[in-house]
Every structure is written in structure tokens, then in C-alpha cells.
């Protein structure tokens, strides 16, 4: 038996609400038990946690809201890219300027034009809906960010449970189209090597999703295969011309280093002519200092770009001593952070998990002071104005019944070659008062879903 205790829809932030459409919960054609079982079957092996309440529907937003996410992401990504390129010294100089460790970028190709052309090829920002609409908190720019397989799988589930009433861009298909563009512009044959490590895959379900990635390429006329580093470069065709001129970097060098996997075979493959995408220069666009450079403003930014950044990018600064403008007045930055602790969030410039984030309003004053002093001493962090995330109603199921909860999702629209590639969402199914809008990975108790719009 299914029972639904609905929260008032009026408590949703207007950005989420489409008053001209029915409640998506009324359109689900499967029972709670059937939906629960389908999610377990289709998503096993992904990062989606399956041991707590699961979504009984997607996040469904108006079409204008859905497309706005990608427009904001595309514009701010272009500004971040330009801010990084404006730093002197080529890519090695940019690494130094952003305080990164050159040893963390072992796969820089040395071909600056190629690195520059494709550094923003794959990106996924994290956005919350604040009082005045979408607020972009940070970027993940690489080939290994979470979300593509999860969003693809969740979207397929919701198309089945809701009779294809909803629409969402497919990240796996859009990624293939981005590689089609590369082949067309560089006159390359459609042959791609997905490079990763089976040691990164947890079980047979993960391998199933790896095969799904390959199938997406093959369906569009690519020769596509998966290669571990130990098979490189010989498996790509060396000696001789490469059978696979393109490579999808499905790994993070730092993860391989921690696991003891050598990177040299990949380097040799690059020197043999393999175009490995996205290039490692993409990691610099994920450095949060780059976001701070955009927030602070540059002379080359147009008025429209400045207005968009001010509207959709929370005030963000690098933790360096000096004066800065905040809410129309000049302040010394360190004293400002200590005097207005509840208004700010400290984040390491490099890092993508909640361990690198301290929310001022949820920190003890002594801990906050110590963190601020350490951040300014090291110059390795950014400070960002806190955004209170807005909530919306989401129907959840435990497999026997459904219930509605007010949740505050972090929305992650994905871009592949500037094309919209679906939107992933993470949220806490049960209230987490000290989260402060910080949702990083499933290990921190976050649930996952897809964001769709009406078909």
C-alpha cells in the first residue's frame, strides 16, 4: 500500500515551480516497491547510495530554469577559462601562478595550443538555488567528475516510470558528440581508446557501465575500446600509425599515484601521437582561485559579463592579505572574515570534497580563527560568501510507501564541448543542519537524482 504525505508545494522556491504543470508525483505509473526495485537494478555499481530513502521521481523544473543552468555554466566557464589563460608563462606558468604543484600535472602535453583548445572540453559546476536564483559555487573540470553515468541511468529510470513525460540531455551521448567535433576539426578517424584502470571499478556492475560508455561511441560509428595503462602504447598501434588517435582520460593521475599505478605508459602514448582528452590543463580551471579571479573582475570583462558574474557567482576572493570591496565598502580581508564569520565559507583552492570546506556559521569561533589564519599564511584557499540553499519538495520511497520531504539540492549541469549534457543533483534525504549547503560525495550521506524538465 502506498501512502503519500505531501508537503505544501508553495514552500518550494519559485525557480523550481511550474504552476502550469501537474505535480510529477501524480504521474508516476509504478508502485513504490516497483520503483524502488527498478532503481536498485539499474543503478547498482554506481555512486548512487541505495541503502536509504530513494527518490520516487526526478527533480522536474520548468524548461526556462533547466536551460538557465546550462547558460550560466557555459558563460562562467568561458570566463574562468579566459581568466586562467590571462595568467603569464604558458601552462607551466599558470600552474605556478595558481599555487598548484607541477608534480600533480604529469600529463601536460607541452603542446600549448592543444591544451588551450580543449582545457574546458568537459565541465560540471555545482550550483545551489539561493534567494535570487542560481548561484555557482565551484567547477569540476576534467574527464573524471561524477555524474555522467549516474544521470544517464537515473534518466532512463524516470523515462520508464513516468512514460517519457520528461526530458533531459544525455551526458554520455553529448560526450560522444564532443569527440565527433574533435574528429571533424582535426580530420581524425573515429577511433577512441578509453583509458582507465579496472582496479578503479568496484564490481561487475561498474564494468557494465563501462561497456555502456563504449556502446555509446560505437553506436555513433566509432571504433572504441577500453585500455589499461599496462597495454599502452602497443595496443594503440605502435610501432606504426596509431589505430586509436584519440583517448578519453577516464582516470585522475593523482588517484593512480596513490594506488601505485605508473603513468609512464600514458606519457609514451602521448609522445607517440595520442591526443588524450580532456588535457590535464583542465584541472587548472577547477582551481577555485580561478573562480575568485572572475569574481574580483577583470578589465576585459564586458558589463554584461560582470553583471552575470555578480548575479550568479557568490563573492569569492583568494586568501591573500589586503583590501577588497564587499557590499560596496572597502575592507581588510582577514579582519572582515573574523568579524563576519557567519557570512563566509573557507575552501581549499584545490580539492573536491567536504573535507576542504569550513562553513563559518557552523564552526566554533576558535576553529574559524585558526582556519582563517592558516589559510592566509599558506595562501592556498579561497573565501566565498555563504549562500543559503533554497528547498523544494521531492517524493521519496523506502520501497513500501512514499513520502514527501523538503530538500535543498546541489545541481550540477554538465557541459561537453559547450553542449548541455544533462544535470545531476545531490541532496540530503533527511535534514543535516550542519551541512550548510555543502554536498560533496555519497560517503557524506548525500542522495542523488537527475534534474529533468517537461518533454
XYZ file of C-alpha atoms in Angstrom:
455
model
C 0.000 0.000 0.000
C 1.326 3.469 -0.927
C 0.749 6.428 1.336
C 1.890 9.934 0.486
C 2.188 12.753 2.978
C 2.645 15.744 0.719
C 4.375 18.928 1.743
C 2.745 22.155 0.597
C 4.042 22.940 -2.896
C 4.041 26.613 -2.001
C 7.119 26.079 0.148
C 9.191 25.458 -2.999
C 11.418 28.258 -4.240
C 9.746 29.761 -7.367
C 12.727 28.726 -9.507
C 11.716 25.070 -9.029
C 7.996 25.565 -9.555
C 5.922 25.235 -12.709
C 2.400 26.177 -11.724
C 1.048 25.270 -15.180
C 2.026 21.617 -14.802
C 0.701 18.815 -12.590
C 2.657 17.523 -9.632
C 5.109 14.919 -11.043
C 4.233 12.639 -8.111
C 0.729 12.229 -9.582
C 2.140 10.967 -12.882
C 4.223 8.024 -11.666
C 2.869 4.783 -13.126
C 4.731 2.308 -10.903
C 4.213 1.485 -7.246
C 6.745 2.458 -4.607
C 8.002 -1.136 -4.464
C 8.389 -1.356 -8.255
C 10.200 1.996 -8.420
C 12.490 1.003 -5.558
C 13.331 -2.309 -7.233
C 13.973 -0.653 -10.604
C 16.389 1.861 -9.065
C 18.309 -0.927 -7.321
C 18.541 -2.954 -10.525
C 19.554 -0.148 -12.847
C 21.911 1.815 -10.587
C 23.811 -0.913 -8.741
C 27.533 -0.291 -9.025
C 27.314 3.468 -9.401
C 27.904 6.056 -6.699
C 24.163 6.356 -6.056
C 23.563 5.210 -2.435
C 20.835 2.569 -2.363
C 20.585 1.840 1.358
C 18.315 4.712 2.412
C 15.224 6.501 1.099
C 15.391 6.714 -2.681
C 13.792 9.299 -4.952
C 10.430 8.243 -6.320
C 10.631 10.893 -9.047
C 13.217 13.173 -10.645
C 13.673 16.832 -9.855
C 11.403 18.344 -12.521
C 11.931 22.054 -13.170
C 10.436 24.469 -15.729
C 12.173 24.480 -19.094
C 13.406 28.051 -18.569
C 15.034 27.033 -15.271
C 16.567 23.902 -16.819
C 18.152 25.768 -19.733
C 19.285 28.606 -17.454
C 21.571 26.192 -15.600
C 23.498 25.395 -18.780
C 23.588 29.030 -19.913
C 25.089 30.138 -16.585
C 27.562 27.247 -16.590
C 28.663 27.947 -20.163
C 29.189 31.679 -19.628
C 31.029 31.369 -16.311
C 33.183 28.514 -17.634
C 34.256 30.728 -20.538
C 35.150 33.497 -18.080
C 37.132 31.116 -15.856
C 38.982 29.784 -18.893
C 39.836 33.293 -20.051
C 40.979 34.312 -16.552
C 43.354 31.332 -16.442
C 44.670 31.969 -19.955
C 45.363 35.592 -18.989
C 47.999 34.393 -16.496
C 51.550 34.660 -17.838
C 54.046 31.910 -18.572
C 52.081 29.365 -20.581
C 50.636 26.363 -18.787
C 53.682 25.824 -16.519
C 53.480 29.486 -15.510
C 49.753 29.216 -14.848
C 50.331 26.234 -12.578
C 52.761 28.326 -10.555
C 50.513 31.408 -10.532
C 47.608 29.397 -9.114
C 49.770 27.825 -6.410
C 49.456 24.296 -7.786
C 52.135 21.602 -7.626
C 53.696 20.864 -11.053
C 54.111 17.223 -9.995
C 50.310 16.928 -9.983
C 50.253 17.628 -13.743
C 52.451 14.887 -15.226
C 50.425 14.616 -18.435
C 50.716 18.183 -19.674
C 51.420 17.565 -23.339
C 53.710 20.545 -23.907
C 51.515 21.445 -26.884
C 50.103 24.700 -25.564
C 47.683 25.231 -28.452
C 46.113 21.820 -27.921
C 45.915 22.275 -24.149
C 44.311 25.677 -24.640
C 41.819 24.437 -27.235
C 40.437 21.621 -25.091
C 41.030 22.632 -21.458
C 37.318 23.394 -20.964
C 36.031 20.448 -23.001
C 34.298 18.711 -20.065
C 32.972 20.597 -17.064
C 30.444 20.250 -14.257
C 29.713 23.141 -11.908
C 27.955 22.832 -8.571
C 25.031 25.240 -8.261
C 22.550 25.935 -5.482
C 19.387 27.968 -5.760
C 19.753 30.969 -3.499
C 17.232 33.628 -2.635
C 17.792 35.329 -6.001
C 18.190 32.228 -8.147
C 21.111 30.008 -9.247
C 24.463 30.525 -7.506
C 27.528 28.729 -8.895
C 29.796 27.587 -6.066
C 32.619 25.809 -7.918
C 33.653 23.992 -11.079
C 34.778 20.412 -11.659
C 36.703 20.380 -14.954
C 38.212 17.050 -16.033
C 37.287 13.700 -17.525
C 36.631 12.005 -14.211
C 33.975 14.056 -12.439
C 30.954 12.198 -11.129
C 27.560 12.469 -12.726
C 27.517 11.250 -16.348
C 26.723 7.576 -15.738
C 24.518 8.393 -12.759
C 22.460 10.950 -14.692
C 22.191 8.648 -17.705
C 20.954 5.762 -15.545
C 18.545 7.841 -13.466
C 17.077 9.468 -16.558
C 16.399 6.073 -18.104
C 14.605 5.005 -14.913
C 12.409 8.120 -14.863
C 11.558 7.791 -18.536
C 10.226 4.332 -17.717
C 8.373 5.242 -14.525
C 6.757 8.374 -15.992
C 6.018 7.262 -19.575
C 8.679 9.537 -21.113
C 6.893 12.686 -19.967
C 10.168 14.370 -19.050
C 13.239 15.476 -20.989
C 16.894 15.592 -20.037
C 20.074 15.855 -22.096
C 22.036 12.594 -22.139
C 25.598 13.136 -20.847
C 27.008 10.005 -22.490
C 25.575 10.875 -25.898
C 26.652 14.516 -25.608
C 30.199 13.490 -24.702
C 30.375 11.398 -27.878
C 29.215 14.411 -29.900
C 32.033 16.476 -28.379
C 34.527 13.887 -29.647
C 32.826 13.932 -33.052
C 33.613 17.646 -33.187
C 37.271 16.921 -32.391
C 37.464 14.336 -35.171
C 35.870 16.722 -37.663
C 38.067 19.712 -36.780
C 41.315 17.710 -36.755
C 40.384 15.308 -39.572
C 40.880 12.253 -37.401
C 39.321 8.835 -37.905
C 36.565 7.872 -35.471
C 38.584 5.627 -33.201
C 38.884 6.209 -29.466
C 40.649 4.493 -26.583
C 39.005 4.905 -23.186
C 41.975 4.765 -20.820
C 41.453 3.756 -17.220
C 42.134 1.017 -14.718
C 39.958 -1.970 -13.915
C 41.222 -1.556 -10.370
C 39.120 1.609 -10.196
C 35.972 -0.437 -10.891
C 34.316 -1.932 -7.830
C 32.401 -4.873 -9.259
C 30.774 -6.339 -12.359
C 28.111 -3.620 -12.321
C 30.786 -0.971 -12.793
C 32.128 -2.910 -15.771
C 28.577 -2.974 -17.162
C 28.524 0.813 -17.164
C 31.958 0.903 -18.752
C 30.552 -1.215 -21.584
C 27.647 1.223 -21.857
C 30.126 4.068 -22.394
C 31.833 2.108 -25.171
C 28.484 1.289 -26.765
C 27.581 4.990 -26.943
C 30.690 5.605 -29.054
C 30.175 2.527 -31.232
C 26.577 3.478 -31.918
C 27.817 6.727 -33.470
C 30.322 4.984 -35.742
C 33.419 4.987 -33.529
C 35.831 2.140 -33.031
C 36.052 2.199 -29.249
C 37.836 0.036 -26.697
C 38.960 0.218 -23.087
C 42.687 0.028 -22.280
C 44.575 -0.219 -19.029
C 47.952 1.559 -18.867
C 49.927 -1.685 -18.986
C 48.724 -2.241 -22.574
C 49.980 1.127 -23.785
C 51.249 2.201 -26.224
C 51.482 -1.097 -28.130
C 47.719 -1.737 -28.037
C 47.110 1.592 -29.771
C 49.131 0.518 -32.799
C 52.762 1.365 -32.042
C 55.097 0.957 -33.768
C 53.362 2.442 -36.776
C 50.423 4.812 -37.094
C 48.020 4.800 -34.157
C 44.845 2.795 -34.601
C 43.314 4.977 -31.855
C 44.398 8.605 -32.328
C 42.022 9.801 -29.599
C 41.982 8.908 -25.917
C 39.351 9.638 -23.275
C 41.172 10.203 -19.992
C 38.956 8.209 -17.656
C 41.320 8.499 -14.690
C 42.934 11.071 -12.418
C 46.756 10.877 -12.264
C 46.661 11.637 -8.534
C 44.426 8.598 -7.915
C 46.774 6.373 -9.893
C 49.752 7.662 -7.969
C 48.047 6.829 -4.666
C 47.235 3.344 -5.997
C 50.788 2.761 -7.237
C 49.810 2.729 -10.928
C 52.570 4.078 -13.152
C 51.816 6.931 -15.524
C 54.761 6.400 -17.903
C 52.879 4.225 -20.453
C 50.344 7.011 -20.915
C 53.120 9.566 -21.408
C 54.733 7.345 -24.048
C 51.371 7.002 -25.810
C 51.038 10.789 -25.864
C 54.507 11.161 -27.367
C 53.521 8.582 -29.970
C 50.689 10.843 -31.127
C 47.742 10.018 -28.840
C 45.513 13.062 -28.298
C 44.408 12.483 -24.700
C 41.291 14.439 -23.761
C 40.457 16.286 -21.711
C 44.042 17.513 -21.326
C 45.479 17.884 -17.863
C 45.421 21.660 -18.159
C 41.689 21.305 -17.497
C 42.489 20.818 -13.815
C 43.564 24.448 -13.517
C 40.064 25.580 -14.441
C 38.813 23.610 -11.425
C 41.197 25.524 -9.162
C 38.911 27.730 -7.077
C 41.374 30.627 -7.315
C 40.349 30.902 -10.960
C 36.754 31.412 -9.851
C 37.950 34.127 -7.450
C 39.692 35.912 -10.329
C 36.363 36.112 -12.161
C 34.516 37.261 -9.057
C 37.047 40.024 -8.481
C 36.646 41.190 -12.070
C 38.993 41.869 -14.989
C 39.250 44.882 -17.316
C 38.488 42.641 -20.302
C 35.100 41.573 -18.900
C 32.130 43.274 -20.537
C 29.403 44.909 -18.490
C 27.073 42.019 -19.277
C 29.693 39.503 -18.112
C 30.258 41.456 -14.903
C 26.528 41.600 -14.226
C 26.128 37.880 -14.804
C 29.085 37.087 -12.535
C 27.732 39.357 -9.809
C 24.290 37.781 -10.088
C 25.251 34.101 -10.263
C 28.698 33.843 -8.653
C 28.896 34.387 -4.880
C 31.506 36.955 -3.830
C 34.799 34.986 -3.844
C 38.366 36.032 -3.014
C 41.776 34.360 -2.678
C 43.049 34.276 0.924
C 45.706 36.928 0.488
C 46.136 39.927 2.828
C 44.941 43.260 1.508
C 41.915 45.424 0.980
C 38.899 44.378 -1.040
C 35.371 45.571 -1.757
C 32.472 43.773 -0.108
C 28.913 45.070 -0.298
C 30.066 48.437 -1.562
C 32.695 49.164 1.084
C 36.462 48.655 1.390
C 37.639 46.123 3.978
C 40.849 44.469 5.080
C 40.111 40.880 4.188
C 41.321 38.908 7.257
C 39.566 41.140 9.849
C 36.401 41.051 7.720
C 36.302 37.253 7.844
C 36.777 37.219 11.614
C 34.163 39.914 12.235
C 31.569 38.378 9.877
C 32.250 34.682 10.412
C 28.662 33.595 9.770
C 28.691 35.213 6.309
C 31.553 33.212 4.793
C 32.828 29.790 3.762
C 36.521 28.827 3.559
C 37.564 26.386 0.827
C 40.879 24.925 -0.234
C 41.621 26.073 -3.768
C 42.373 22.504 -4.842
C 40.087 19.699 -3.724
C 36.577 18.474 -4.362
C 35.354 17.001 -1.083
C 33.740 18.392 2.042
C 36.988 17.932 3.959
C 38.347 21.070 2.264
C 35.353 23.231 3.245
C 34.627 25.061 6.504
C 31.289 26.880 6.848
C 31.665 29.843 9.170
C 28.193 29.686 10.698
C 28.714 26.043 11.665
C 32.266 26.431 13.057
C 33.412 27.255 16.568
C 34.947 30.757 16.683
C 38.340 29.409 17.759
C 38.330 26.848 14.934
C 37.302 29.523 12.434
C 40.047 31.899 13.561
C 42.666 29.157 13.300
C 41.434 28.164 9.836
C 41.465 31.780 8.627
C 44.988 32.350 9.944
C 46.216 29.133 8.339
C 44.564 29.957 5.018
C 46.168 33.397 4.856
C 49.551 32.073 5.930
C 49.504 29.454 3.165
C 47.610 31.434 0.533
C 46.119 28.114 -0.582
C 42.404 28.813 -0.165
C 39.517 30.988 -1.198
C 36.775 32.580 0.844
C 33.246 32.691 -0.529
C 30.118 34.388 0.704
C 27.717 31.867 2.165
C 24.583 31.060 0.163
C 21.575 29.657 1.977
C 20.278 26.952 -0.393
C 16.581 27.049 -1.212
C 14.441 23.947 -0.886
C 11.912 22.104 -2.969
C 9.606 19.162 -2.379
C 10.747 15.716 -3.530
C 8.822 12.459 -3.303
C 10.894 9.693 -1.697
C 10.299 5.983 -1.189
C 11.562 3.316 1.188
C 10.179 0.536 -1.014
C 6.847 0.177 0.764
C 5.485 3.702 0.943
C 6.199 7.162 -0.379
C 6.586 10.408 1.500
C 7.497 13.969 0.571
C 10.461 15.823 2.012
C 11.750 19.366 1.583
C 15.315 19.051 0.307
C 17.982 21.555 -0.758
C 19.678 20.087 -3.832
C 23.077 20.918 -5.283
C 22.546 20.990 -9.058
C 25.346 20.011 -11.434
C 24.696 20.758 -15.111
C 27.307 19.107 -17.315
C 28.915 20.568 -20.423
C 30.754 18.635 -23.121
C 32.296 20.801 -25.816
C 29.963 23.598 -24.624
C 26.916 21.414 -25.282
C 24.463 20.742 -22.437
C 24.921 17.191 -21.192
C 22.305 16.572 -18.517
C 22.083 17.650 -14.904
C 22.996 15.630 -11.807
C 21.719 16.524 -8.331
C 22.767 15.647 -4.795
C 20.808 16.312 -1.634
C 20.266 15.127 1.916
C 17.151 12.993 2.204
C 16.970 13.791 5.902
C 17.858 17.191 7.391
C 21.545 17.769 8.062
C 21.695 21.076 9.959
C 25.483 21.426 9.839
C 25.788 20.801 6.098
C 25.404 24.437 5.172
C 24.656 23.627 1.552
C 27.846 21.592 1.224
C 27.122 18.301 -0.514
C 30.199 16.568 -1.854
C 30.154 12.804 -2.239
C 27.866 9.948 -1.298
C 30.212 8.977 1.531
C 28.928 12.049 3.356
C 25.363 10.746 3.277
C 24.178 12.544 0.157
C 21.495 11.041 -2.062
C 21.446 11.501 -5.833
C 18.947 12.214 -8.549
C 18.608 13.656 -12.050
C 17.210 17.060 -12.935
C 14.774 16.963 -15.849
C 12.244 19.256 -17.455
C 8.970 18.639 -19.209
C 9.105 16.810 -22.523
